[in-house]
GROMACS .gro file of C-alpha atoms in nm:
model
  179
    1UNK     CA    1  -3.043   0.111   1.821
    2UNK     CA    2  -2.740   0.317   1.871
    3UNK     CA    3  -2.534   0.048   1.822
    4UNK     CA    4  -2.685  -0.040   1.501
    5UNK     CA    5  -2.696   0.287   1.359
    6UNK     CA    6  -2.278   0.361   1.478
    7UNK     CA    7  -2.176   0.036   1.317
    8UNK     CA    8  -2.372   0.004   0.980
    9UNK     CA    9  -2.506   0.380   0.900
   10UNK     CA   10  -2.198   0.448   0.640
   11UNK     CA   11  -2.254   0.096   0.461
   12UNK     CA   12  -2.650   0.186   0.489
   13UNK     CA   13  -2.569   0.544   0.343
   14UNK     CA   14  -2.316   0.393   0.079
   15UNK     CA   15  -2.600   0.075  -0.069
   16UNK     CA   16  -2.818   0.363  -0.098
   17UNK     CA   17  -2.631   0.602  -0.257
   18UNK     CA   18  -2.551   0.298  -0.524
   19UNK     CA   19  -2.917   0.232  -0.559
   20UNK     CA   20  -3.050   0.555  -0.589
   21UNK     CA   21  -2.751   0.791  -0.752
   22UNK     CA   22  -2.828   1.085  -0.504
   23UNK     CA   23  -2.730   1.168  -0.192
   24UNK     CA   24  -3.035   1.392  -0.094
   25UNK     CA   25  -3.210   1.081  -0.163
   26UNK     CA   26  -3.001   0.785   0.010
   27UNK     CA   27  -2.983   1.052   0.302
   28UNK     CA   28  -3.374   1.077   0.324
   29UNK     CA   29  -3.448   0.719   0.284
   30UNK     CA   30  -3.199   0.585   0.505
   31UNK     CA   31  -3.361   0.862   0.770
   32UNK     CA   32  -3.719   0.686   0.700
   33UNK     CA   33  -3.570   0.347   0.711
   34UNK     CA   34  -3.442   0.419   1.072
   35UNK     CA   35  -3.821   0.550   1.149
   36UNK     CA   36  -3.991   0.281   1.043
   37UNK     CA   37  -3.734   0.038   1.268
   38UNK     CA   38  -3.823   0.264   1.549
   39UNK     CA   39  -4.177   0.212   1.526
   40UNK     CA   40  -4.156  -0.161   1.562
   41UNK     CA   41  -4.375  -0.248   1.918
   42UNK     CA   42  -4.033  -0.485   2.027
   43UNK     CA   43  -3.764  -0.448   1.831
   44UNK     CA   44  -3.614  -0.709   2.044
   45UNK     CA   45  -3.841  -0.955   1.839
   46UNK     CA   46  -3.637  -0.873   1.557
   47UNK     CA   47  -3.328  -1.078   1.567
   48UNK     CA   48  -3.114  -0.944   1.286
   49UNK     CA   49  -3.193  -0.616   1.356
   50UNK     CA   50  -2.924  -0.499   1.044
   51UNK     CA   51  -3.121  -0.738   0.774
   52UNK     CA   52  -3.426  -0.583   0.886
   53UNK     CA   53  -3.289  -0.246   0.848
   54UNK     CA   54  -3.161  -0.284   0.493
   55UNK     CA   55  -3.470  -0.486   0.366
   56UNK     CA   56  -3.674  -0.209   0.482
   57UNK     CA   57  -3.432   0.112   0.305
   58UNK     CA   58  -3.394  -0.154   0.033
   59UNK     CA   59  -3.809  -0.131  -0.023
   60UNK     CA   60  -3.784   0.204   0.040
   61UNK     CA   61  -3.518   0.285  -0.272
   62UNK     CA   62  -3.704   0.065  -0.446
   63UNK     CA   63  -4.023   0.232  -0.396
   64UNK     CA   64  -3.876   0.603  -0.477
   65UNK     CA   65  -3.708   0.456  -0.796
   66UNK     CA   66  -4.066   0.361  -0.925
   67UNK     CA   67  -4.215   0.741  -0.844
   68UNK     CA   68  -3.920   0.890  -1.014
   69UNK     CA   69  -3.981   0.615  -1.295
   70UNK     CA   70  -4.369   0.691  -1.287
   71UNK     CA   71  -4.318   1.087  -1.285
   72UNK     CA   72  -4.056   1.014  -1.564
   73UNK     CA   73  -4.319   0.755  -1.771
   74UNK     CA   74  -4.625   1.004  -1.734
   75UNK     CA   75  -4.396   1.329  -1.803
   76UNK     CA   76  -4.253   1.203  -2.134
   77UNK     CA   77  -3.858   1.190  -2.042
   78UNK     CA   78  -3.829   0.877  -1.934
   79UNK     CA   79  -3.504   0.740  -1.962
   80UNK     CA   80  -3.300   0.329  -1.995
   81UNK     CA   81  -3.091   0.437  -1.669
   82UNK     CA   82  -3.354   0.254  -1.497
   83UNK     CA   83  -3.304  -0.075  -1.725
   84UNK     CA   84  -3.062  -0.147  -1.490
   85UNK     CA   85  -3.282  -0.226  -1.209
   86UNK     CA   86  -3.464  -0.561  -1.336
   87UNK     CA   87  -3.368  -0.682  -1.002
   88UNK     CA   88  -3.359  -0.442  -0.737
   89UNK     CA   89  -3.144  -0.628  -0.507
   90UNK     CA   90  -2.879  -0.717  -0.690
   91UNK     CA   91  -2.673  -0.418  -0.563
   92UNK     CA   92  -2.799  -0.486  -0.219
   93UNK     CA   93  -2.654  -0.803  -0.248
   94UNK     CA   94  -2.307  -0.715  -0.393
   95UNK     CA   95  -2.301  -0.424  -0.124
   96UNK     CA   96  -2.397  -0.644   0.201
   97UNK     CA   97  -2.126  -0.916   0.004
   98UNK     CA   98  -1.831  -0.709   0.019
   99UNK     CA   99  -1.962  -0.531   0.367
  100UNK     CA  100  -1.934  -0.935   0.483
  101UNK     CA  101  -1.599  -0.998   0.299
  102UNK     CA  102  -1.461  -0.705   0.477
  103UNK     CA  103  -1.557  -0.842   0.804
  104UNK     CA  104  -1.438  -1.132   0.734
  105UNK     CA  105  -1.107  -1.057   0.668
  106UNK     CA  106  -1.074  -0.813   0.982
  107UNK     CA  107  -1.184  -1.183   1.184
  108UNK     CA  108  -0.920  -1.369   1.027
  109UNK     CA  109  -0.663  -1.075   1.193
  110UNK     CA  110  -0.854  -1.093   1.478
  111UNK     CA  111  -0.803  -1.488   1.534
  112UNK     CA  112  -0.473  -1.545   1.777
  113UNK     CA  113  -0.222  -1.662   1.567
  114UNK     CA  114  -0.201  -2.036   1.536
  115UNK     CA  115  -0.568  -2.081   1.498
  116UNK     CA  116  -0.538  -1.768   1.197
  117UNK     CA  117  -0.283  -1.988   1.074
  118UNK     CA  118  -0.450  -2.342   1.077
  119UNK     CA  119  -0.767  -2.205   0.944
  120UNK     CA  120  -0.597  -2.000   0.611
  121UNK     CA  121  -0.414  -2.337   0.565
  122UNK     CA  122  -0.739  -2.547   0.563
  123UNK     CA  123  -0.966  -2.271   0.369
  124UNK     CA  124  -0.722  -2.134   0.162
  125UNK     CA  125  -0.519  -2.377   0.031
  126UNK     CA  126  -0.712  -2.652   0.097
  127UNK     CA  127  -0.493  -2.857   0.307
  128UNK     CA  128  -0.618  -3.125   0.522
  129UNK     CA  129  -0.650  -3.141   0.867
  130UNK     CA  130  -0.405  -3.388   0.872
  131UNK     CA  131  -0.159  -3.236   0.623
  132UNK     CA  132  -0.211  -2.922   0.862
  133UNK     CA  133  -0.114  -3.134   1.181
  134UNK     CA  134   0.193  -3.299   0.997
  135UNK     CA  135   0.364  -2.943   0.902
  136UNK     CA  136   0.287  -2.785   1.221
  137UNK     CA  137   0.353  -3.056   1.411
  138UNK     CA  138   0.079  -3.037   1.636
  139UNK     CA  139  -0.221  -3.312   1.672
  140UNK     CA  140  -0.502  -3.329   1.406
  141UNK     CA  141  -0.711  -3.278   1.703
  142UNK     CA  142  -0.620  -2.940   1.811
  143UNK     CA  143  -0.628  -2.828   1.388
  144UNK     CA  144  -1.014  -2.964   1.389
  145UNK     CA  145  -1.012  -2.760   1.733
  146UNK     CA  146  -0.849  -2.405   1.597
  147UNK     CA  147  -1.062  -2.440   1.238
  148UNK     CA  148  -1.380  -2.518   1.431
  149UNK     CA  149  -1.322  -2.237   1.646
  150UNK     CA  150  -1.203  -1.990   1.418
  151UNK     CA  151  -1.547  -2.082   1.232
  152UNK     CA  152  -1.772  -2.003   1.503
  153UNK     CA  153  -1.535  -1.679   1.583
  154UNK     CA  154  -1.633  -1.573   1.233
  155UNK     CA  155  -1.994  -1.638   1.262
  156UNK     CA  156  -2.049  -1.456   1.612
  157UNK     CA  157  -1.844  -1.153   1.416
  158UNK     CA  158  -2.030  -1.202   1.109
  159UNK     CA  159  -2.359  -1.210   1.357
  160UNK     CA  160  -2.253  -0.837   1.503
  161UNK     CA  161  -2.079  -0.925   1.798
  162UNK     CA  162  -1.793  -0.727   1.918
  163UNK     CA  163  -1.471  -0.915   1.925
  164UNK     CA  164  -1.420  -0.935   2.282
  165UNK     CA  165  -1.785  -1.072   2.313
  166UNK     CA  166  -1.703  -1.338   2.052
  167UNK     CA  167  -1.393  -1.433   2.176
  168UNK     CA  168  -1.531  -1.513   2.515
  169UNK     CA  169  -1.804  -1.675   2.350
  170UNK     CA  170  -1.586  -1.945   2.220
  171UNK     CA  171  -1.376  -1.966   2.551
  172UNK     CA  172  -1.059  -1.799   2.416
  173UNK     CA  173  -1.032  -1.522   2.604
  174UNK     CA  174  -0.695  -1.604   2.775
  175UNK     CA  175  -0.604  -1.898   2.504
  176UNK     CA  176  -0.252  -1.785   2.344
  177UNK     CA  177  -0.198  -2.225   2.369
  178UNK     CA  178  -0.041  -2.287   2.108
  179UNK     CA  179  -0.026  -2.698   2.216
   0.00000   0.00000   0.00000
């Protein structure tokens, strides 16, 4: 849990202060959001213990946008600002997209250097693997090796783990081969 709250309180913090426009607010709800994942009889049952967190703070917002929406309705000043939110996890999404672009980009400088390499060529402009092989002169083999490893680097990162977990994961811990 400490872990979890270290790694993703600012981004937690940051959604809610987008959702809910106050930082009293995001402050208090992100506080409950952490209760309520405490409270769970095994949170070891919950896999993704980060989705989890931000579904439940994302119910949360939700729910204290309708009371302020409800006080607003039944006091007479209720205002369009809350127009806005005809779907209430569309900024969730855009926040946890750019969280995950983030990461992803700190994996691709994380990769060792010929497998960054091969797998920017192949996802970024789209080369084939055996385009790849033929300017790098190595074998199309070892390009399907570095994109298919830099893929599952990504995902373990993208996952949570740390890099030196997910690069031992995928057997690279000593790999500078270059072929």
């Amino acid at each position: 849990m400490d872990q979890l709250f270290r790694e993703h309180n600012q981004g937690l913090l940051r959604f809610l202060r987008i959702k809910l426009r106050d930082e009293g607010d995001a402050r208090e709800v992100a506080q409950e959001a952490y209760v309520r994942l405490l409270q769970l009889d095994n949170t070891a049952a919950v896999s993704f213990l980060r989705a989890y967190l931000f579904r439940i703070a994302a119910n949360l917002a939700f729910d204290r946008l309708s009371a302020r929406r409800r006080i607003r309705v039944e006091s007479g000043t209720d205002h369009a600002e809350f127009e806005q939110f005809t779907d209430p996890f569309d900024v969730e999404r855009a926040v946890l997209a750019e969280e995950e672009l983030e990461l992803f980009l700190a994996c691709m400088e994380e990769l060792p250097p010929k497998c960054r390499e091969v797998f920017a060529m192949h996802r970024l402009r789209k080369l084939s693997s055996a385009q790849i092989a033929a300017q790098l002169q190595i074998s199309d083999r070892m390009v399907r090796k570095h994109i298919a490893r830099a893929l599952i680097y990504c995902r373990y990162r993208l996952d949570g783990l740390s890099p030196q977990e997910a690069m031992s994961r995928i057997g690279q811990d000593k790999e500078k081969t270059d072929e």
